XYZ file of C-alpha atoms in Angstrom:
298
model
C 99.895 99.375 97.983
C 103.558 99.136 98.938
C 106.082 99.027 96.118
C 108.309 96.134 97.134
C 110.107 95.925 93.779
C 113.305 97.799 94.848
C 113.794 95.390 97.764
C 114.597 92.327 95.663
C 117.828 90.885 94.319
C 121.456 91.891 94.617
C 122.043 95.429 95.919
C 125.733 96.026 96.735
C 126.469 98.780 99.288
C 128.486 101.009 96.988
C 132.037 102.219 97.604
C 132.949 105.891 97.247
C 136.007 106.548 95.047
C 138.140 109.506 96.125
C 140.737 111.684 94.441
C 144.182 112.207 95.947
C 142.836 115.186 97.896
C 139.972 112.974 99.181
C 137.325 114.780 97.186
C 134.829 112.494 95.433
C 136.143 111.103 92.138
C 133.030 111.413 89.993
C 134.564 109.783 86.923
C 135.488 106.700 88.943
C 132.064 106.760 90.602
C 130.365 106.637 87.206
C 132.653 103.795 86.071
C 131.832 101.878 89.231
C 128.063 102.234 88.763
C 128.300 101.164 85.119
C 130.498 98.195 86.084
C 127.916 96.975 88.591
C 125.099 97.377 86.072
C 127.116 95.338 83.573
C 127.520 92.616 86.233
C 123.747 92.273 86.547
C 122.907 93.800 89.930
C 119.291 94.768 90.547
C 120.191 97.877 92.537
C 122.853 99.824 94.419
C 122.859 101.154 97.975
C 124.716 104.483 98.065
C 125.631 106.668 101.073
C 126.096 103.667 103.349
C 128.807 102.232 105.599
C 130.785 100.995 102.596
C 130.484 104.498 101.144
C 132.197 105.826 104.306
C 129.048 107.842 104.848
C 130.071 109.125 108.281
C 132.878 110.938 106.437
C 130.510 112.514 103.909
C 128.702 115.823 104.294
C 124.943 115.971 103.870
C 125.399 117.940 100.650
C 127.816 115.329 99.314
C 125.279 112.623 100.145
C 122.566 114.409 98.177
C 124.958 114.955 95.278
C 125.977 111.271 95.286
C 122.366 110.074 95.294
C 121.469 112.511 92.503
C 124.462 111.418 90.441
C 123.752 107.689 90.909
C 120.106 108.107 89.882
C 121.174 109.979 86.762
C 123.805 107.420 85.747
C 121.514 104.460 86.438
C 118.827 106.034 84.263
C 116.158 103.615 85.457
C 118.165 100.521 84.551
C 118.513 99.501 88.202
C 117.140 100.728 91.528
C 119.119 103.233 93.577
C 118.641 103.191 97.351
C 120.389 105.676 99.618
C 121.210 106.211 103.253
C 119.540 109.342 104.598
C 120.048 109.609 108.372
C 123.518 111.054 108.722
C 123.360 112.992 111.979
C 126.046 111.622 114.285
C 123.916 112.771 117.219
C 120.782 111.164 115.790
C 119.081 114.539 115.589
C 115.525 113.567 114.625
C 114.593 116.815 112.863
C 117.875 116.854 110.962
C 117.387 113.247 109.872
C 113.812 113.935 108.769
C 115.016 116.882 106.686
C 117.871 114.875 105.140
C 115.563 111.950 104.332
C 113.260 114.357 102.480
C 116.238 115.787 100.557
C 117.488 112.352 99.574
C 114.017 111.199 98.518
C 113.694 114.212 96.234
C 116.762 113.059 94.258
C 114.681 110.291 92.693
C 116.021 107.303 94.638
C 113.703 104.323 95.077
C 114.193 104.170 98.848
C 115.847 105.798 101.848
C 117.708 103.809 104.488
C 117.342 104.808 108.135
C 120.222 103.686 110.339
C 119.640 102.460 113.872
C 120.310 105.385 116.240
C 123.533 105.368 118.219
C 122.634 107.629 121.155
C 119.139 106.366 122.007
C 118.406 103.425 124.313
C 118.465 100.157 122.364
C 114.865 99.333 123.246
C 112.105 98.245 120.880
C 109.600 100.964 121.822
C 112.228 103.719 121.511
C 113.452 102.469 118.138
C 110.001 101.916 116.660
C 108.947 105.416 117.743
C 112.079 106.944 116.197
C 111.696 105.172 112.856
C 107.974 105.796 112.582
C 108.419 109.526 113.230
C 110.733 109.720 110.209
C 108.341 107.550 108.170
C 105.341 109.684 109.094
C 107.138 112.998 108.474
C 108.287 112.268 104.896
C 106.902 110.906 101.642
C 109.817 108.506 101.236
C 109.756 104.784 100.863
C 111.959 103.764 103.758
C 114.098 100.839 104.810
C 115.987 100.342 108.017
C 119.636 99.497 108.406
C 120.808 97.555 111.453
C 124.080 99.423 111.393
C 127.007 97.485 112.899
C 129.091 99.573 115.274
C 126.205 101.773 116.371
C 123.979 100.784 119.274
C 124.137 97.204 117.956
C 120.348 97.245 118.251
C 118.700 94.428 116.303
C 114.968 94.430 115.711
C 112.968 91.906 117.642
C 110.369 90.058 115.536
C 107.649 92.119 117.238
C 109.351 95.477 116.529
C 110.060 94.386 112.954
C 106.383 93.571 112.413
C 105.382 96.878 114.016
C 107.388 99.063 111.610
C 106.094 96.886 108.791
C 102.657 98.357 109.458
C 103.924 101.663 108.032
C 102.464 102.136 104.542
C 105.885 103.057 103.076
C 108.131 100.881 105.265
C 109.476 98.417 102.710
C 112.382 96.423 104.087
C 115.441 95.947 106.252
C 119.122 95.257 105.778
C 119.348 92.504 108.377
C 122.673 92.135 110.176
C 121.703 89.781 112.993
C 123.912 86.998 111.528
C 121.401 84.635 113.153
C 119.185 82.548 110.885
C 116.723 81.681 113.634
C 116.121 85.391 114.292
C 115.704 85.966 110.558
C 113.115 83.175 110.444
C 111.211 84.664 113.383
C 111.237 88.161 111.872
C 109.878 86.897 108.559
C 107.197 84.893 110.322
C 106.134 87.838 112.507
C 106.024 90.328 109.623
C 103.930 88.005 107.417
C 104.947 89.783 104.221
C 104.347 93.327 105.453
C 108.069 94.167 105.293
C 110.925 92.321 103.574
C 114.410 91.197 104.601
C 117.581 91.742 102.578
C 120.338 89.558 104.039
C 123.619 91.294 104.939
C 125.572 88.290 106.244
C 127.357 86.618 103.334
C 127.838 83.145 104.890
C 124.097 83.051 105.693
C 122.984 84.457 102.336
C 121.702 81.279 100.680
C 120.093 79.841 103.809
C 118.426 83.191 104.453
C 116.900 83.070 100.971
C 115.483 79.650 101.798
C 113.794 81.149 104.871
C 112.167 83.913 102.834
C 114.665 86.737 102.508
C 114.366 88.347 99.093
C 117.954 89.290 98.272
C 121.230 90.560 99.632
C 122.951 93.802 100.601
C 126.416 92.396 101.230
C 129.773 94.161 101.541
C 131.374 91.437 99.432
C 128.765 92.175 96.759
C 131.021 95.097 95.923
C 133.719 92.769 94.614
C 131.727 89.763 93.370
C 128.421 91.051 91.995
C 128.316 88.452 89.202
C 128.642 85.547 91.624
C 126.047 86.976 93.997
C 123.689 87.568 91.094
C 124.113 83.994 89.856
C 123.508 82.508 93.310
C 120.315 84.532 93.663
C 119.050 83.655 90.182
C 119.916 79.952 90.516
C 118.053 79.869 93.812
C 115.073 81.545 92.162
C 115.170 78.918 89.414
C 115.271 76.088 91.947
C 118.822 74.933 91.151
C 119.948 74.730 94.766
C 122.890 72.416 94.092
C 124.648 74.811 91.707
C 123.669 77.792 93.845
C 125.288 76.116 96.861
C 128.541 75.467 95.012
C 128.768 79.068 93.820
C 127.892 80.338 97.274
C 130.945 78.559 98.665
C 133.087 80.665 96.305
C 131.261 83.785 97.431
C 132.128 83.016 101.056
C 135.797 82.325 100.209
C 136.156 85.708 98.509
C 134.300 87.401 101.371
C 136.837 85.994 103.838
C 139.752 87.178 101.694
C 138.270 90.659 101.301
C 137.273 91.280 104.922
C 140.650 92.229 106.477
C 141.151 95.942 105.839
C 137.744 96.518 104.272
C 136.936 99.193 102.703
C 140.433 99.629 101.262
C 140.741 95.970 100.276
C 137.466 96.236 98.353
C 138.686 99.298 96.455
C 141.810 97.421 95.430
C 139.835 94.342 94.395
C 137.287 96.301 92.365
C 140.118 98.153 90.627
C 141.768 94.858 89.679
C 138.451 93.515 88.398
C 137.725 96.312 85.964
C 136.486 99.462 87.732
C 139.716 101.317 88.575
C 139.863 103.859 91.373
C 142.455 105.315 93.719
C 143.351 103.270 96.779
C 142.211 106.107 99.046
C 139.747 106.180 101.928
C 138.510 108.909 104.252
C 138.168 106.380 107.045
C 141.461 105.302 108.650
C 142.818 102.295 106.766
C 145.550 99.761 107.582
C 148.689 99.594 105.503
C 148.455 97.086 102.669
C 151.617 94.984 102.745
C 153.048 93.320 99.608
C 151.884 89.946 100.965
C 148.362 91.275 101.493
C 148.355 92.822 98.009
C 149.312 89.442 96.556
C 146.477 87.796 98.478
C 144.005 90.379 97.184
C 145.269 89.763 93.668
C 144.554 86.053 94.010
C 141.064 86.829 95.255
C 140.380 88.930 92.163
C 140.785 85.834 89.985
C 138.111 83.867 91.857
C 135.220 86.110 90.955
C 135.193 84.943 87.339
C 132.078 82.989 86.393
């Protein structure tokens, strides 16, 4: 039977702290993982877009997944991106998925290819070849900025037939498409909602949790919304979700750098350094970020 347990709850896509020389700051990385665990997340998604994974080497990715698994120590689930080839080299991505799975993560995320035609049959074939060539539990990641391919309900249900295909980070930002995917899959594969404004409504449709960029800076609020929904307290969940959306809007300009600043202000300090190009943070923007840091309190 499929192990769906890692696909539930609040799973922030984790930031990567860097030193001044842009090497990985492992001390800050450990602090960040512990901070998220303290905030009540059910899991963390490492080596992802928020991790600046296109700027990581394959060896760094393996080291980050290994480190996160060790720090988490079974207290939460660790999921990791595993298809890092910028040319979508199938054999390379199969090999890297096997390496990541061997670190002890609870799932490997397969990004939508950037250089292949954005067609259902092509995408399903690509994902199932990785699934069939590894022992990993796999998820797929509708990666913004790639081909912009989004699974049709039929393609979503098709990959769900894979015995170790567990879930998807859905980035359609379209609740009707989410509804149709869930209906087509009929429980064979699960949806984790990526769009923060749609998070609560997506749960009502049958999504089982969230992998949201703003989960990096407001894990407590996200966790409370999810748990209140699960308990049937939709009124309180809705009020808290409004705060989640407000903070998401404040964080979005200049993300990932803005998130690193916010997380540092909230209790998990790290350098304000990215490998990806980042806009200059003006004094006015820094003041705005500071105000946002006060709204996460619950």
